[in-house]
Amino acid sequence: MISHLEILETNKMIQEENLDIRTITMGIDLMDTATDNIDKLCNKIYDKIGFEAEKLVQTADDVALKYAIPIVNKRIAITPIALVAASTKSDSYVKIAKTLDKVSQEVGVNFIGGYSALVDKGYSESSKILIKSLPEALSETDRVCASVNVGSTRTGINMDVVHELGYRIKEIAKLTERRESIGCAKFVVFCNAPDDNPFMAGAFHGVGQSDTVIHVGVSGPGVVKRALMNVKGASFEQMCECIKRTSFKMTRAGQMIAQEVANNLNIPFGIIDLSLAPTPAIGDSVAEILEEMGLESAGAHGSTLALAILNDSVKKGGVMASSRVGGLSGAFIPVSEDHAMIKAAESGLLTLDKLEAMTCVCSVGLDMIAIPGDTPSSTISAIIGDEMAIGMINGKTTAVRIIPAVGKSVGDYVEFGGLLGQAPIMSVHKASAEKLMQRGGRIPAPIHSFKN
Amino acid sequence: MKKGIITVIGKDKVGIIGKVCILLSENNVNILDISQTILQDYFNMLMIVDLDGNAISYNELVNKLEECGKNLGVQIKIQHEDIFTCMHRV
């Protein structure tokens, strides 16, 4: 029998410490919609998503009510459009992006991910068309999220695409200039992209999965922070144990909710991604956890260590709780979405270089970082290149979601509002990487890819 | 048997248990267990109820309890018991 204390503990986590199901993401395979005519393709995509996701929001809301735990976002991930649209031979996929925007609005999801291309080994014609159309697609839609996987530990890094993306990201920023360059917040560059990640902007439905699937992302940095308050001054072992226990409980709740949503929709349950994802709300911050662990501020020496402990312990607790842990699972460190990160960046304690070091041990990478609008595209490519190298060599997922805010420089802010928050413009190094980026070609697969 | 856990938290006053029990009995929800404590003037009640025979849908019951809580100036929440077992038992 459950004790009163346990009931109160769960309710306190939900009500006071922001434990929530951050997202229920429905993965939908679109390969069967492929056809040689783009208008026909758009119709088929519209019909398929509309049919599959019709009951997603209602079902998720009902389950949330049953357990009185909020499910904050309902989202859709689809097969990378560069694959789906290849046979149309069309010269732009913007029409598809608009279709995705329309249908996602109609079924009531707030984001749809999968306007994506996988180019880690080669640059197919279809991927070229998709990447070329990114600026227009992201500026003319609200809910469509895009991603490009440019590298992996098995294959190396496609530097031609990294070079081009420097330009494209600046174009996206330019075209969405009047909305604080928000288009860039909907675009991620990946190395080792997971094909079952439920979190945006990088979600897409990988090719090895079932027709439809339900993934879930659980979050609750506040819960971990509150738990850590009970082990102030205790040893590292005790601290790790505390994080593990907390993450166990959170994962269990997420798994049960996702399983039930999946059962009610009669589609398979995929993975649970336990990622501590901050929101701009006070008490819902990853940087606050680092501070609770014993740092004066995020960005101080010791931040990488603290984040490594957090990430590892979260995974261990999650793996014990569920055999379906997948996606990114760990801790996210998006600057604009975390009030304590913003504060650390404002005060100069948290720099881009320190963030890069922290991405070696966190679950993803440089996330939601605003930089001056006049940053050369080769510098943006070089930032991406650095991050991709970390992913490739260390066999982990890394990503870059960076916003070169047009017309802004260090000291200014971009304000996105809502979950995307606000970001102070962070400085980048002035020394050029132009010649390195201009070399072109691919970086060969690293030595530890030869495992066979 | 599907069991629900009702938690009532708020400032103590006359008739909280009475009102909640009447609402439940009107809707054919059987109460299996009740316990309550007063912590620093705060009323804290837990009820375990049987959700198999309720006369109205679960969503309606949630709304009615919420409304009842508003009238009483307390917070009333109902949850399926599975969320507690899954979180606190290996």
XYZ file of C-alpha atoms in Angstrom:
542
model
C 0.000 0.000 0.000
C 1.205 3.460 -0.875
C 1.917 5.641 2.115
C 0.627 9.152 2.639
C 4.134 10.524 2.500
C 4.654 9.018 -0.922
C 1.411 10.498 -2.178
C 2.369 13.895 -0.845
C 5.866 13.600 -2.337
C 4.520 12.912 -5.825
C 2.052 15.760 -5.621
C 4.693 18.144 -4.361
C 6.904 17.203 -7.317
C 4.099 18.001 -9.738
C 2.713 21.122 -8.098
C 5.742 22.844 -6.639
C 8.753 21.455 -8.432
C 7.513 21.468 -12.020
C 7.615 17.740 -12.690
C 5.893 17.340 -16.000
C 5.667 15.282 -19.128
C 7.435 17.761 -21.365
C 6.282 16.237 -24.589
C 4.368 13.370 -26.081
C 5.655 13.066 -29.616
C 3.985 10.929 -32.227
C 6.369 9.567 -34.817
C 4.754 9.087 -38.213
C 6.385 7.308 -41.116
C 5.768 9.135 -44.386
C 7.625 6.825 -46.755
C 4.358 5.436 -48.087
C 3.286 8.908 -49.213
C 6.167 9.226 -51.684
C 5.065 10.085 -55.194
C 6.462 11.926 -58.218
C 4.186 14.947 -58.037
C 4.705 17.516 -55.299
C 1.058 18.604 -55.037
C -0.056 15.024 -54.800
C 2.622 14.413 -52.173
C 1.412 17.377 -50.099
C -2.154 16.023 -50.200
C -1.024 12.572 -49.137
C 1.102 13.956 -46.290
C -1.774 16.148 -45.156
C -4.198 13.226 -45.157
C -1.847 10.818 -43.427
C -0.808 13.148 -40.594
C -4.383 14.379 -40.173
C -5.628 10.811 -39.895
C -2.908 9.449 -37.600
C -2.700 12.400 -35.235
C -6.372 13.303 -35.099
C -6.871 12.004 -31.566
C -3.358 12.649 -30.222
C -4.055 15.859 -28.325
C -7.368 14.745 -26.839
C -5.968 11.381 -25.752
C -2.931 12.967 -24.136
C -5.106 15.526 -22.327
C -7.376 12.784 -20.958
C -4.443 10.784 -19.608
C -2.967 13.940 -18.067
C -6.257 14.481 -16.261
C -6.410 10.903 -15.046
C -3.121 11.207 -13.184
C -3.215 14.977 -12.620
C 0.210 15.427 -14.185
C 0.623 18.023 -16.943
C 1.582 16.999 -20.467
C 2.988 20.298 -21.652
C 3.494 19.707 -25.373
C 1.990 17.436 -27.954
C 4.142 17.112 -31.055
C 4.732 15.172 -34.239
C 7.939 13.816 -35.743
C 7.988 12.659 -39.347
C 10.313 10.868 -41.746
C 12.986 13.317 -42.989
C 11.393 15.233 -45.833
C 14.546 14.986 -47.975
C 13.825 11.230 -48.208
C 10.067 11.498 -48.623
C 10.182 14.174 -51.324
C 13.135 12.840 -53.328
C 11.073 11.377 -56.142
C 9.162 14.607 -56.820
C 12.249 16.129 -58.498
C 10.805 19.459 -57.393
C 13.216 22.398 -57.015
C 11.786 23.552 -53.678
C 10.091 21.844 -50.744
C 8.572 24.986 -49.217
C 5.121 23.800 -50.276
C 5.615 20.712 -48.106
C 6.681 22.840 -45.144
C 3.493 24.864 -45.499
C 1.411 21.700 -45.635
C 3.087 20.467 -42.454
C 2.413 23.792 -40.766
C -1.241 23.699 -41.735
C -1.922 20.122 -40.687
C -0.092 20.474 -37.379
C -2.154 23.519 -36.555
C -5.315 21.609 -37.365
C -4.498 18.614 -35.178
C -3.431 20.981 -32.382
C 0.262 20.168 -31.944
C 2.662 23.027 -31.300
C 5.619 21.739 -33.321
C 6.231 19.261 -36.093
C 9.793 18.035 -36.598
C 11.283 16.317 -39.596
C 11.852 18.963 -42.231
C 15.205 17.267 -42.237
C 18.046 15.822 -44.253
C 20.608 13.171 -43.373
C 23.849 14.041 -45.109
C 26.559 12.583 -42.901
C 28.126 10.659 -45.737
C 26.949 12.252 -48.934
C 24.939 15.165 -50.225
C 21.996 13.846 -52.241
C 20.157 16.070 -54.727
C 17.059 15.989 -52.568
C 19.014 17.050 -49.467
C 20.479 19.953 -51.449
C 16.995 21.128 -52.377
C 15.806 20.843 -48.783
C 18.760 22.728 -47.333
C 18.476 25.421 -49.982
C 14.824 25.885 -49.079
C 15.405 26.049 -45.304
C 15.413 29.862 -44.972
C 12.149 30.277 -46.861
C 10.490 27.263 -45.224
C 11.361 28.361 -41.685
C 10.427 31.986 -42.255
C 7.042 31.187 -43.751
C 5.898 28.635 -41.183
C 5.445 28.743 -37.410
C 5.402 25.136 -36.296
C 7.808 23.397 -38.627
C 11.163 22.398 -37.143
C 14.141 21.430 -39.250
C 17.336 19.517 -38.662
C 20.318 18.288 -40.618
C 22.565 15.443 -39.536
C 25.993 16.364 -40.911
C 28.177 13.779 -39.241
C 28.480 10.597 -37.247
C 31.100 8.510 -35.488
C 30.713 5.826 -38.165
C 31.058 8.086 -41.179
C 32.885 11.299 -40.304
C 31.675 14.827 -41.019
C 30.354 16.263 -44.263
C 32.186 19.588 -44.274
C 30.658 20.768 -47.550
C 27.316 20.915 -45.800
C 28.785 22.445 -42.620
C 30.246 25.179 -44.818
C 26.947 25.799 -46.569
C 24.941 25.804 -43.335
C 26.936 28.798 -42.096
C 25.356 30.784 -44.951
C 21.929 29.231 -44.609
C 21.707 29.984 -40.889
C 22.489 33.618 -41.621
C 19.821 33.641 -44.323
C 17.266 32.162 -41.916
C 18.160 34.874 -39.401
C 17.824 37.561 -42.075
C 14.444 36.372 -43.316
C 13.055 36.244 -39.766
C 14.764 39.474 -38.724
C 11.537 41.150 -37.668
C 10.808 38.314 -35.252
C 14.215 38.348 -33.520
C 15.616 35.865 -36.063
C 13.356 33.202 -34.545
C 13.720 30.919 -37.590
C 17.134 29.859 -36.262
C 15.511 28.618 -33.040
C 13.678 26.029 -35.142
C 16.769 24.601 -36.797
C 19.360 22.188 -35.408
C 22.559 20.788 -36.874
C 23.417 17.337 -35.528
C 26.222 14.873 -35.284
C 25.043 11.342 -34.407
C 21.378 12.416 -34.507
C 19.118 9.950 -32.669
C 16.172 8.899 -34.813
C 13.758 8.562 -31.918
C 14.274 11.805 -30.043
C 10.962 13.380 -28.975
C 12.372 16.840 -28.249
C 12.284 19.779 -30.639
C 13.682 21.244 -32.728
C 15.617 18.083 -33.577
C 12.899 15.424 -33.634
C 12.418 13.282 -36.732
C 11.084 9.793 -37.333
C 13.998 7.566 -38.361
C 13.701 5.033 -41.143
C 14.105 1.916 -39.004
C 10.950 2.446 -36.964
C 7.323 1.367 -37.074
C 4.615 3.183 -39.037
C 3.519 5.206 -36.059
C 4.952 5.322 -32.572
C 4.604 7.302 -29.359
C 7.716 8.702 -27.704
C 7.743 10.644 -24.500
C 10.037 13.231 -23.003
C 9.941 13.722 -19.244
C 11.442 16.657 -17.478
C 11.794 18.210 -14.076
C 15.028 20.005 -13.244
C 13.199 21.531 -10.262
C 12.568 18.092 -8.776
C 16.262 17.215 -8.923
C 17.233 20.541 -7.416
C 14.790 20.144 -4.551
C 16.032 16.615 -3.872
C 19.616 17.858 -3.814
C 18.693 20.383 -1.151
C 18.325 17.412 1.200
C 21.929 16.291 0.688
C 23.707 19.599 1.164
C 27.362 19.010 2.047
C 27.044 15.242 1.589
C 29.638 13.221 -0.346
C 29.647 12.763 -4.121
C 28.358 9.213 -3.712
C 25.368 10.406 -1.733
C 24.702 13.173 -4.222
C 24.770 10.737 -7.181
C 22.491 8.341 -5.340
C 20.033 11.156 -4.684
C 19.909 12.161 -8.371
C 19.505 8.534 -9.436
C 16.567 7.949 -7.119
C 14.847 11.101 -8.291
C 15.358 10.346 -11.944
C 14.040 6.818 -11.377
C 10.744 8.188 -10.090
C 10.404 10.698 -12.899
C 11.128 8.103 -15.569
C 8.583 5.701 -14.118
C 5.869 8.335 -14.222
C 6.732 9.206 -17.822
C 6.794 5.624 -18.966
C 3.405 4.888 -17.493
C 1.817 7.958 -19.057
C 3.323 7.283 -22.484
C 2.344 3.643 -22.347
C -1.211 4.595 -21.594
C -1.399 7.221 -24.332
C 0.039 4.658 -26.762
C -2.443 1.975 -25.659
C -5.385 4.349 -25.942
C -4.308 5.323 -29.448
C -3.589 1.699 -30.251
C -0.092 2.351 -31.535
C 3.256 1.100 -30.181
C 5.155 2.851 -27.430
C 8.671 3.787 -28.538
C 11.087 5.303 -26.087
C 11.183 7.484 -23.051
C 13.653 10.322 -23.138
C 14.504 11.502 -19.689
C 16.043 14.865 -20.311
C 16.266 17.584 -17.755
C 15.023 20.365 -19.986
C 14.741 23.778 -18.422
C 12.046 26.361 -19.062
C 12.350 30.073 -18.356
C 10.314 29.603 -15.138
C 12.151 30.094 -11.849
C 12.841 26.704 -10.270
C 12.815 24.895 -13.614
C 16.479 25.365 -14.367
C 19.470 23.094 -14.972
C 21.906 25.863 -13.985
C 20.158 26.039 -10.596
C 20.981 22.341 -10.120
C 24.659 23.042 -10.775
C 24.484 25.835 -8.232
C 22.769 23.582 -5.720
C 25.588 21.075 -6.215
C 28.006 23.682 -4.979
C 28.921 26.161 -7.698
C 28.530 29.889 -7.229
C 27.263 30.160 -10.776
C 26.964 28.055 -13.906
C 30.090 28.673 -15.963
C 32.436 28.620 -12.954
C 35.340 26.161 -13.052
C 33.805 22.877 -11.982
C 30.724 23.310 -14.199
C 31.802 20.544 -16.567
C 32.378 18.197 -13.641
C 29.032 18.991 -12.046
C 27.199 18.579 -15.352
C 28.948 15.261 -16.035
C 27.826 13.901 -12.664
C 24.294 15.124 -13.248
C 24.061 13.690 -16.748
C 25.444 10.306 -15.778
C 23.317 9.918 -12.656
C 20.163 10.924 -14.512
C 20.847 8.226 -17.117
C 21.544 5.568 -14.483
C 18.306 6.249 -12.633
C 16.399 6.304 -15.915
C 17.860 3.038 -17.192
C 16.921 1.294 -13.959
C 13.349 2.555 -14.248
C 12.642 1.647 -17.845
C 14.051 -0.627 -20.497
C 12.885 1.806 -23.152
C 15.177 4.712 -22.380
C 16.326 6.321 -25.614
C 16.513 9.603 -27.471
C 18.912 12.033 -25.880
C 18.366 11.394 -22.162
C 20.507 13.551 -19.912
C 20.585 17.261 -19.266
C 19.954 20.050 -21.774
C 21.725 23.353 -21.425
C 19.846 25.756 -23.694
C 20.917 29.235 -22.676
C 17.802 31.234 -23.571
C 15.440 28.792 -21.864
C 17.126 28.766 -18.471
C 16.962 31.893 -16.325
C 20.076 31.006 -14.307
C 22.044 30.308 -17.515
C 20.945 33.693 -18.856
C 22.124 35.359 -15.659
C 25.482 33.576 -15.836
C 25.894 34.587 -19.489
C 24.989 38.212 -18.737
C 27.564 38.453 -15.997
C 30.227 37.057 -18.311
C 30.770 33.958 -16.164
C 29.355 31.658 -18.797
C 31.105 31.989 -22.140
C 30.692 30.181 -25.422
C 33.991 28.371 -24.771
C 32.827 27.074 -21.403
C 29.524 25.997 -22.911
C 31.415 24.091 -25.578
C 33.361 22.251 -22.897
C 30.129 21.477 -21.062
C 28.627 19.985 -24.217
C 31.259 17.222 -24.071
C 29.382 15.792 -21.101
C 25.781 16.980 -21.486
C 23.159 15.241 -23.571
C 23.230 17.464 -26.631
C 25.198 20.569 -27.474
C 25.321 24.316 -28.025
C 21.666 25.117 -27.689
C 19.742 28.360 -28.107
C 22.764 30.598 -28.145
C 22.451 34.071 -29.624
C 25.524 35.592 -31.227
C 26.110 38.942 -32.982
C 24.311 39.278 -36.327
C 27.497 40.312 -38.110
C 29.313 37.058 -37.249
C 30.869 35.776 -40.501
C 29.256 32.628 -41.876
C 32.632 30.858 -41.770
C 32.753 31.440 -37.999
C 29.274 29.917 -37.643
C 30.447 26.930 -39.715
C 33.518 26.668 -37.498
C 31.386 26.679 -34.321
C 29.322 23.891 -35.860
C 32.517 22.079 -36.897
C 33.923 22.189 -33.352
C 30.745 20.785 -31.917
C 30.438 18.068 -34.564
C 34.038 17.012 -33.889
C 33.221 16.566 -30.195
C 30.299 14.334 -31.157
C 32.168 12.350 -33.768
C 35.238 11.630 -31.658
C 33.384 10.907 -28.427
C 30.604 8.832 -29.978
C 27.862 11.036 -28.583
C 25.101 13.178 -29.985
C 26.015 16.814 -30.347
C 24.003 19.612 -31.857
C 24.133 23.303 -32.602
C 21.143 25.620 -32.456
C 22.589 29.073 -32.835
C 20.975 32.414 -33.580
C 23.022 35.108 -35.333
C 20.586 37.862 -34.347
C 20.428 40.365 -37.182
C 21.290 43.931 -36.150
C 22.290 42.958 -32.626
C 25.620 42.838 -30.869
C 27.039 41.890 -27.475
C 25.005 43.582 -24.740
C 21.720 43.249 -26.653
C 19.041 40.597 -26.220
C 16.755 38.508 -28.341
C 13.304 37.935 -26.878
C 11.402 34.942 -28.237
C 8.890 34.647 -25.425
C 7.184 31.453 -24.272
C 9.264 28.328 -23.840
C 12.050 29.676 -26.056
C 12.753 32.494 -23.591
C 15.271 35.276 -24.103
C 18.977 35.233 -24.762
C 21.769 37.713 -24.224
C 24.020 38.032 -27.276
C 27.235 36.165 -26.487
C 30.561 37.136 -27.964
C 32.410 34.954 -30.449
C 36.130 34.942 -31.214
C 37.131 37.413 -33.894
C 39.948 35.335 -35.412
C 38.869 33.844 -38.726
C 38.419 30.182 -39.670
C 37.590 31.099 -43.270
C 40.428 29.201 -44.921
C 39.810 26.025 -42.940
C 36.120 26.084 -43.801
C 36.797 26.708 -47.495
C 38.696 23.458 -47.960
C 35.560 21.507 -48.813
C 35.032 17.763 -48.819
C 34.507 15.312 -46.002
C 36.303 14.532 -42.776
C 37.109 10.808 -42.873
C 35.554 8.511 -40.289
C 37.523 8.464 -37.039
C 39.723 5.495 -36.158
C 37.327 4.121 -33.553
C 34.599 3.719 -36.179
C 36.382 0.585 -37.410
C 34.865 -1.742 -34.897
C 33.985 -4.668 -37.109
C -10.452 -2.702 -8.916
C -9.504 0.763 -10.211
C -8.616 2.928 -7.269
C -8.401 6.695 -7.152
C -6.631 8.856 -4.615
C -8.342 12.095 -3.639
C -6.240 14.699 -1.878
C -7.784 17.718 -0.222
C -5.506 20.470 0.995
C -6.479 23.869 2.362
C -7.508 25.968 5.320
C -9.637 23.989 7.764
C -13.331 24.842 8.065
C -16.644 23.200 8.896
C -18.002 20.642 6.456
C -15.106 19.781 4.155
C -15.339 16.020 4.646
C -19.138 16.185 4.610
C -19.357 18.037 1.309
C -16.814 15.784 -0.408
C -18.528 12.629 0.878
C -21.944 13.808 -0.306
C -20.559 14.577 -3.753
C -19.005 11.121 -3.937
C -22.083 9.293 -2.729
C -24.317 11.201 -5.167
C -22.158 9.909 -7.964
C -21.901 6.373 -6.651
C -18.187 6.529 -5.798
C -17.401 4.192 -2.909
C -14.921 5.434 -0.289
C -12.473 2.721 0.758
C -10.323 4.628 3.210
C -10.067 8.103 4.673
C -7.386 9.745 6.736
C -6.793 13.337 7.659
C -4.441 15.493 9.631
C -4.270 19.163 10.495
C -0.823 20.626 9.925
C -0.469 24.234 11.127
C -4.149 24.979 10.568
C -3.960 23.326 7.180
C -6.400 20.593 6.485
C -4.818 17.623 4.757
C -7.047 14.731 3.731
C -6.401 11.628 1.692
C -9.171 9.404 0.451
C -8.920 6.152 -1.417
C -11.949 5.553 -3.581
C -13.244 2.834 -5.855
C -13.496 4.055 -9.453
C -15.279 1.045 -10.874
C -18.877 1.992 -10.184
C -18.987 5.776 -10.636
C -22.198 7.005 -12.185
C -20.495 9.776 -14.174
C -17.401 9.782 -16.363
C -13.997 10.259 -14.775
C -13.515 13.652 -16.441
C -16.858 14.871 -15.071
C -15.888 13.683 -11.616
C -12.625 15.653 -11.838
C -14.564 18.796 -12.733
C -17.137 18.319 -9.976
C -14.452 17.809 -7.351
C -12.581 20.847 -8.572
C -15.729 22.940 -8.389
C -16.515 21.624 -4.913
C -12.978 22.575 -3.874
C -13.465 26.096 -5.197
C -16.663 26.519 -3.185
C -14.927 25.303 -0.050
C -11.776 27.322 -0.656
C -9.576 24.216 -0.699
C -7.728 22.319 -3.385
C -9.190 18.954 -4.323
C -7.401 16.603 -6.650
C -8.141 13.113 -7.834
C -5.575 10.819 -9.402
C -5.453 7.229 -10.481
C -3.394 5.296 -7.911
C -1.043 3.813 -10.537
C 1.029 6.970 -10.698
C 2.052 6.524 -7.067
C 2.800 2.810 -7.309
C 4.886 3.234 -10.437
C 6.955 6.028 -8.940
C 7.564 4.588 -5.513
C 7.889 0.842 -6.083
C 10.730 -0.852 -7.949
